[in-house]
mmCIF file of C-alpha atoms in Angstrom:
data_model
loop_
_atom_site.group_PDB
_atom_site.id
_atom_site.type_symbol
_atom_site.label_atom_id
_atom_site.label_comp_id
_atom_site.label_asym_id
_atom_site.label_seq_id
_atom_site.Cartn_x
_atom_site.Cartn_y
_atom_site.Cartn_z
ATOM 1 C CA HIS A 126 -91.529 29.055 -199.841
ATOM 2 C CA ASP A 127 -92.034 31.667 -197.253
ATOM 3 C CA LEU A 128 -88.820 30.496 -195.308
ATOM 4 C CA CYS A 129 -86.914 30.560 -198.545
ATOM 5 C CA GLN A 130 -88.001 34.077 -199.284
ATOM 6 C CA ARG A 131 -87.115 35.342 -195.869
ATOM 7 C CA THR A 132 -83.716 33.808 -196.170
ATOM 8 C CA ILE A 133 -83.084 35.519 -199.521
ATOM 9 C CA THR A 134 -84.112 38.909 -198.023
ATOM 10 C CA LYS A 135 -82.029 38.365 -194.890
ATOM 11 C CA ASN A 136 -78.949 37.799 -197.063
ATOM 12 C CA LYS A 137 -79.786 40.800 -199.220
ATOM 13 C CA LEU A 138 -80.171 38.720 -202.390
ATOM 14 C CA ASP A 139 -83.519 39.960 -203.606
ATOM 15 C CA ALA A 140 -81.952 41.759 -206.584
ATOM 16 C CA ARG A 141 -80.184 38.608 -207.670
ATOM 17 C CA VAL A 142 -82.589 35.777 -206.919
ATOM 18 C CA GLU A 143 -85.932 35.079 -208.532
ATOM 19 C CA LEU A 144 -88.033 32.702 -206.458
ATOM 20 C CA VAL A 145 -90.447 30.440 -208.333
ATOM 21 C CA LEU A 146 -93.007 28.344 -206.564
ATOM 22 C CA GLU A 147 -93.997 25.478 -208.938
ATOM 23 C CA ASP A 148 -94.077 21.778 -209.099
ATOM 24 C CA LEU A 149 -90.791 20.657 -210.687
ATOM 25 C CA ARG A 150 -92.510 17.916 -212.592
ATOM 26 C CA HIS A 151 -94.173 20.677 -214.674
ATOM 27 C CA PHE A 152 -91.407 23.354 -214.699
ATOM 28 C CA ASP A 153 -89.802 24.091 -218.029
ATOM 29 C CA GLY A 154 -86.607 25.981 -217.694
ATOM 30 C CA HIS A 155 -86.283 26.383 -221.536
ATOM 31 C CA HIS A 156 -82.590 25.225 -221.327
ATOM 32 C CA LYS A 157 -81.373 28.450 -219.939
ATOM 33 C CA TYR A 158 -79.669 27.592 -216.596
ATOM 34 C CA ASP A 159 -75.930 26.899 -216.261
ATOM 35 C CA LEU A 160 -76.449 24.935 -213.030
ATOM 36 C CA VAL A 161 -79.259 22.814 -211.658
ATOM 37 C CA THR A 162 -79.050 21.275 -208.221
ATOM 38 C CA GLY A 163 -81.352 19.202 -206.128
ATOM 39 C CA SER A 164 -81.760 16.744 -203.195
ATOM 40 C CA PRO A 165 -84.597 14.420 -204.143
ATOM 41 C CA PRO A 166 -86.484 12.361 -201.532
ATOM 42 C CA TYR A 167 -84.560 9.082 -200.881
ATOM 43 C CA PHE A 168 -87.365 6.627 -200.458
ATOM 44 C CA ALA A 169 -90.552 5.464 -202.102
ATOM 45 C CA PRO A 170 -93.625 5.923 -199.883
ATOM 46 C CA GLU A 171 -93.992 2.199 -199.196
ATOM 47 C CA ASP A 172 -90.406 1.942 -198.045
ATOM 48 C CA GLY A 173 -90.666 4.418 -195.127
ATOM 49 C CA VAL A 174 -92.894 5.880 -192.448
ATOM 50 C CA ALA A 175 -94.300 9.296 -193.202
ATOM 51 C CA SER A 176 -93.793 12.053 -190.787
ATOM 52 C CA PRO A 177 -96.937 13.896 -189.602
ATOM 53 C CA HIS A 178 -95.132 17.052 -190.531
ATOM 54 C CA ASP A 179 -95.900 17.662 -194.215
ATOM 55 C CA GLN A 180 -92.572 19.306 -195.028
ATOM 56 C CA ARG A 181 -90.655 16.426 -193.575
ATOM 57 C CA ALA A 182 -92.664 13.794 -195.134
ATOM 58 C CA PHE A 183 -92.416 15.200 -198.653
ATOM 59 C CA CYS A 184 -88.604 15.751 -198.277
ATOM 60 C CA ARG A 185 -88.087 12.110 -197.256
ATOM 61 C CA LEU A 186 -90.606 10.214 -199.317
ATOM 62 C CA GLU A 187 -91.411 10.406 -202.987
ATOM 63 C CA PHE A 188 -94.937 11.581 -202.718
ATOM 64 C CA ARG A 189 -94.329 14.318 -205.340
ATOM 65 C CA GLY A 190 -91.680 12.722 -207.490
ATOM 66 C CA GLY A 191 -88.216 11.325 -206.947
ATOM 67 C CA LEU A 192 -84.800 11.324 -208.671
ATOM 68 C CA ASP A 193 -86.238 10.385 -212.050
ATOM 69 C CA ASP A 194 -88.440 13.522 -211.947
ATOM 70 C CA TYR A 195 -85.515 15.703 -210.880
ATOM 71 C CA CYS A 196 -83.394 14.434 -213.791
ATOM 72 C CA GLU A 197 -86.237 14.914 -216.275
ATOM 73 C CA CYS A 198 -86.686 18.522 -214.943
ATOM 74 C CA ALA A 199 -82.929 19.158 -215.310
ATOM 75 C CA SER A 200 -82.961 17.970 -218.886
ATOM 76 C CA ARG A 201 -85.514 20.694 -219.632
ATOM 77 C CA ALA A 202 -83.781 23.375 -217.656
ATOM 78 C CA LEU A 203 -80.020 22.890 -218.217
ATOM 79 C CA CYS A 204 -78.228 24.793 -221.044
ATOM 80 C CA ASP A 205 -75.607 23.109 -223.238
ATOM 81 C CA GLY A 206 -72.392 22.862 -221.336
ATOM 82 C CA GLY A 207 -74.210 23.240 -217.971
ATOM 83 C CA THR A 208 -73.919 21.112 -214.852
ATOM 84 C CA PHE A 209 -76.593 19.112 -212.996
ATOM 85 C CA ALA A 210 -75.703 17.956 -209.498
ATOM 86 C CA PHE A 211 -77.786 16.023 -206.951
ATOM 87 C CA VAL A 212 -77.516 14.312 -203.607
ATOM 88 C CA MET A 213 -79.062 10.818 -203.208
ATOM 89 C CA ALA A 214 -78.879 7.624 -201.107
ATOM 90 C CA ALA A 215 -75.537 6.080 -202.151
ATOM 91 C CA GLN A 216 -76.829 2.522 -202.380
ATOM 92 C CA ASP A 217 -79.639 3.447 -204.789
ATOM 93 C CA SER A 218 -78.984 2.140 -208.339
ATOM 94 C CA ARG A 219 -80.955 4.985 -209.684
ATOM 95 C CA CYS A 220 -77.992 7.259 -209.047
ATOM 96 C CA GLU A 221 -76.607 5.804 -212.231
ATOM 97 C CA SER A 222 -79.659 4.747 -214.276
ATOM 98 C CA ALA A 223 -81.833 7.926 -213.802
ATOM 99 C CA PRO A 224 -79.299 10.442 -215.176
ATOM 100 C CA ALA A 225 -78.586 8.189 -218.122
ATOM 101 C CA LYS A 226 -82.332 7.786 -218.894
ATOM 102 C CA HIS A 227 -82.560 11.602 -219.402
ATOM 103 C CA GLY A 228 -79.372 12.092 -221.397
ATOM 104 C CA PHE A 229 -76.808 12.730 -218.661
ATOM 105 C CA GLY A 230 -73.518 11.157 -217.727
ATOM 106 C CA ILE A 231 -71.753 11.455 -214.363
ATOM 107 C CA VAL A 232 -68.619 13.538 -214.389
ATOM 108 C CA ARG A 233 -67.848 13.219 -210.732
ATOM 109 C CA ARG A 234 -69.331 10.970 -207.994
ATOM 110 C CA VAL A 235 -68.492 11.447 -204.272
ATOM 111 C CA ASP A 236 -69.610 8.684 -201.960
ATOM 112 C CA VAL A 237 -69.859 10.027 -198.415
ATOM 113 C CA VAL A 238 -69.162 7.768 -195.458
ATOM 114 C CA PHE A 239 -70.370 9.207 -192.120
ATOM 115 C CA LYS A 240 -68.008 7.106 -190.064
ATOM 116 C CA ALA A 241 -64.991 5.030 -190.986
ATOM 117 C CA GLY A 242 -65.908 1.257 -191.391
ATOM 118 C CA ARG A 243 -69.521 1.941 -192.479
ATOM 119 C CA LYS A 244 -70.872 1.777 -196.027
ATOM 120 C CA PRO A 245 -71.455 5.199 -197.907
ATOM 121 C CA HIS A 246 -74.731 6.733 -196.757
ATOM 122 C CA ILE A 247 -75.189 9.356 -199.367
ATOM 123 C CA CYS A 248 -73.552 10.388 -202.642
ATOM 124 C CA VAL A 249 -73.091 13.591 -204.646
ATOM 125 C CA CYS A 250 -73.287 13.141 -208.365
ATOM 126 C CA VAL A 251 -72.226 15.855 -210.777
ATOM 127 C CA CYS A 252 -73.572 15.440 -214.178
ATOM 128 C CA ALA A 253 -73.333 16.769 -217.756
ATOM 129 C CA ARG A 254 -75.198 16.110 -220.951
ATOM 130 C CA LEU A 255 -73.995 13.146 -223.040
ATOM 131 C CA GLY A 256 -71.330 14.303 -225.380
ATOM 132 C CA ASP A 257 -69.934 16.818 -222.897
ATOM 133 C CA PRO A 258 -66.054 16.612 -223.043
ATOM 134 C CA ARG A 259 -65.881 16.366 -219.256
ATOM 135 C CA LEU A 260 -67.370 12.898 -219.425
ATOM 136 C CA ALA A 261 -64.069 11.655 -221.037
ATOM 137 C CA SER A 262 -62.420 11.597 -217.591
ATOM 138 C CA PRO A 263 -65.090 10.707 -214.982
ATOM 139 C CA VAL A 264 -63.999 10.796 -211.325
ATOM 140 C CA THR A 265 -65.199 8.512 -208.500
ATOM 141 C CA GLU A 266 -64.062 9.109 -204.820
ATOM 142 C CA THR A 267 -65.025 8.616 -201.352
ATOM 143 C CA LEU A 268 -65.139 11.161 -198.510
ATOM 144 C CA VAL A 269 -64.972 9.804 -194.936
ATOM 145 C CA LEU A 270 -66.352 12.428 -192.496
ATOM 146 C CA ARG A 271 -65.267 10.905 -189.172
ATOM 147 C CA ASP A 272 -62.689 8.315 -188.219
ATOM 148 C CA GLY A 273 -63.336 5.239 -185.940
ATOM 149 C CA GLU A 274 -63.193 7.458 -182.924
ATOM 150 C CA GLY A 275 -65.771 9.877 -184.184
ATOM 151 C CA LYS A 276 -63.156 12.627 -184.866
ATOM 152 C CA ARG A 277 -63.371 14.767 -188.038
ATOM 153 C CA THR A 278 -61.017 13.446 -190.732
ATOM 154 C CA ARG A 279 -58.600 15.795 -192.405
ATOM 155 C CA ALA A 280 -60.362 15.421 -195.745
ATOM 156 C CA TYR A 281 -63.590 16.490 -194.042
ATOM 157 C CA ARG A 282 -62.066 19.436 -192.502
ATOM 158 C CA VAL A 283 -60.530 20.568 -195.844
ATOM 159 C CA TRP A 284 -64.011 20.123 -197.477
ATOM 160 C CA GLN A 285 -65.656 22.179 -194.756
ATOM 161 C CA GLU A 286 -63.229 24.991 -195.176
ATOM 162 C CA ARG A 287 -63.243 24.895 -199.014
ATOM 163 C CA SER A 288 -67.149 25.086 -199.001
ATOM 164 C CA ARG A 289 -66.771 28.480 -197.447
ATOM 165 C CA LEU A 290 -64.037 29.730 -199.899
ATOM 166 C CA PRO A 291 -63.960 30.902 -203.483
ATOM 167 C CA SER A 292 -63.573 27.951 -205.792
ATOM 168 C CA MET A 293 -60.185 29.196 -206.975
ATOM 169 C CA VAL A 294 -58.534 28.435 -203.662
ATOM 170 C CA PRO A 295 -56.820 25.094 -204.164
ATOM 171 C CA ALA A 296 -57.527 22.143 -201.760
ATOM 172 C CA GLU A 297 -53.655 21.828 -201.401
ATOM 173 C CA ASP A 298 -53.460 25.308 -199.965
ATOM 174 C CA VAL A 299 -56.092 24.720 -197.497
ATOM 175 C CA GLU A 300 -54.558 21.411 -196.412
ATOM 176 C CA ALA A 301 -51.104 23.037 -196.010
ATOM 177 C CA ALA A 302 -52.619 25.845 -193.874
ATOM 178 C CA LEU A 303 -54.203 23.252 -191.622
ATOM 179 C CA ASP A 304 -50.992 21.400 -191.311
ATOM 180 C CA ASP A 305 -49.127 24.580 -190.346
ATOM 181 C CA LEU A 306 -51.772 25.338 -187.588
ATOM 182 C CA VAL A 307 -51.350 21.842 -186.114
ATOM 183 C CA ARG A 308 -47.539 21.833 -186.281
ATOM 184 C CA ALA A 309 -47.061 25.261 -184.749
ATOM 185 C CA GLN A 310 -44.795 24.734 -181.784
ATOM 186 C CA ASP A 311 -44.560 28.292 -180.406
ATOM 187 C CA ARG A 312 -46.483 31.543 -180.325
ATOM 188 C CA ALA A 313 -44.616 33.069 -183.288
ATOM 189 C CA ALA A 314 -45.254 30.051 -185.537
ATOM 190 C CA LEU A 315 -48.882 29.988 -184.484
ATOM 191 C CA VAL A 316 -49.343 33.634 -185.257
ATOM 192 C CA ASP A 317 -47.775 33.140 -188.699
ATOM 193 C CA ALA A 318 -49.953 30.008 -189.289
ATOM 194 C CA VAL A 319 -53.203 31.890 -188.288
ATOM 195 C CA ALA A 320 -52.253 34.843 -190.450
ATOM 196 C CA ALA A 321 -51.714 32.527 -193.445
ATOM 197 C CA ALA A 322 -55.035 30.718 -192.875
ATOM 198 C CA GLU A 323 -57.007 33.870 -192.550
ATOM 199 C CA ALA A 324 -55.399 35.196 -195.645
ATOM 200 C CA LEU A 325 -57.012 32.345 -197.481
ATOM 201 C CA GLY A 326 -60.293 33.193 -195.865
ATOM 202 C CA MET A 327 -60.188 30.161 -193.438
ATOM 203 C CA ARG A 328 -61.393 30.082 -189.837
ATOM 204 C CA ALA A 329 -58.174 29.638 -187.926
ATOM 205 C CA ASP A 330 -59.105 27.060 -185.402
ATOM 206 C CA PRO A 331 -56.233 24.831 -184.645
ATOM 207 C CA GLY A 332 -57.983 23.336 -181.539
ATOM 208 C CA SER A 333 -60.598 21.640 -183.698
ATOM 209 C CA GLU A 334 -58.026 19.383 -185.368
#
């Protein structure tokens, strides 16, 4: 809680952020929030070894509730038309069952593969209340972070850049800018590619490709 407060202050967000210290299992948001997010612990206490560091132990193991509790809290806090998103272990069947139990459907699911050839390690699930029109066209996709040689994939690079940019910047524009950076054959072309990337708000770093 103290670290979170210091982060808010450092980023000059005190006027915009109200920090509440409370057990989410008892928090009642009165259906007033447009967005609820969370990253529940991935494992039951009997399925892992608890760290001697309390913060790490409670983040990893479900000593104070798990995904089911997060979904229940979201059902109390989310407004009609709002979005609930969470990160969870990809192989856990509760990614599907827990939201459904509390009146949610999955609008979009992204399975994240850390290295090509491996199973998805985590997933990101974006949910809406049952009856939301977005549930008519659910999307499931896979994001591979690194290829077989350990290099960042193009999809991951696009995701990294987009995470820093306003949501209205299309992924296609980011990918095109990255292509221009890589394809630049002379100084003039590189200067133009860098200018175009920076105009989008990207970090023009062709060497990282």
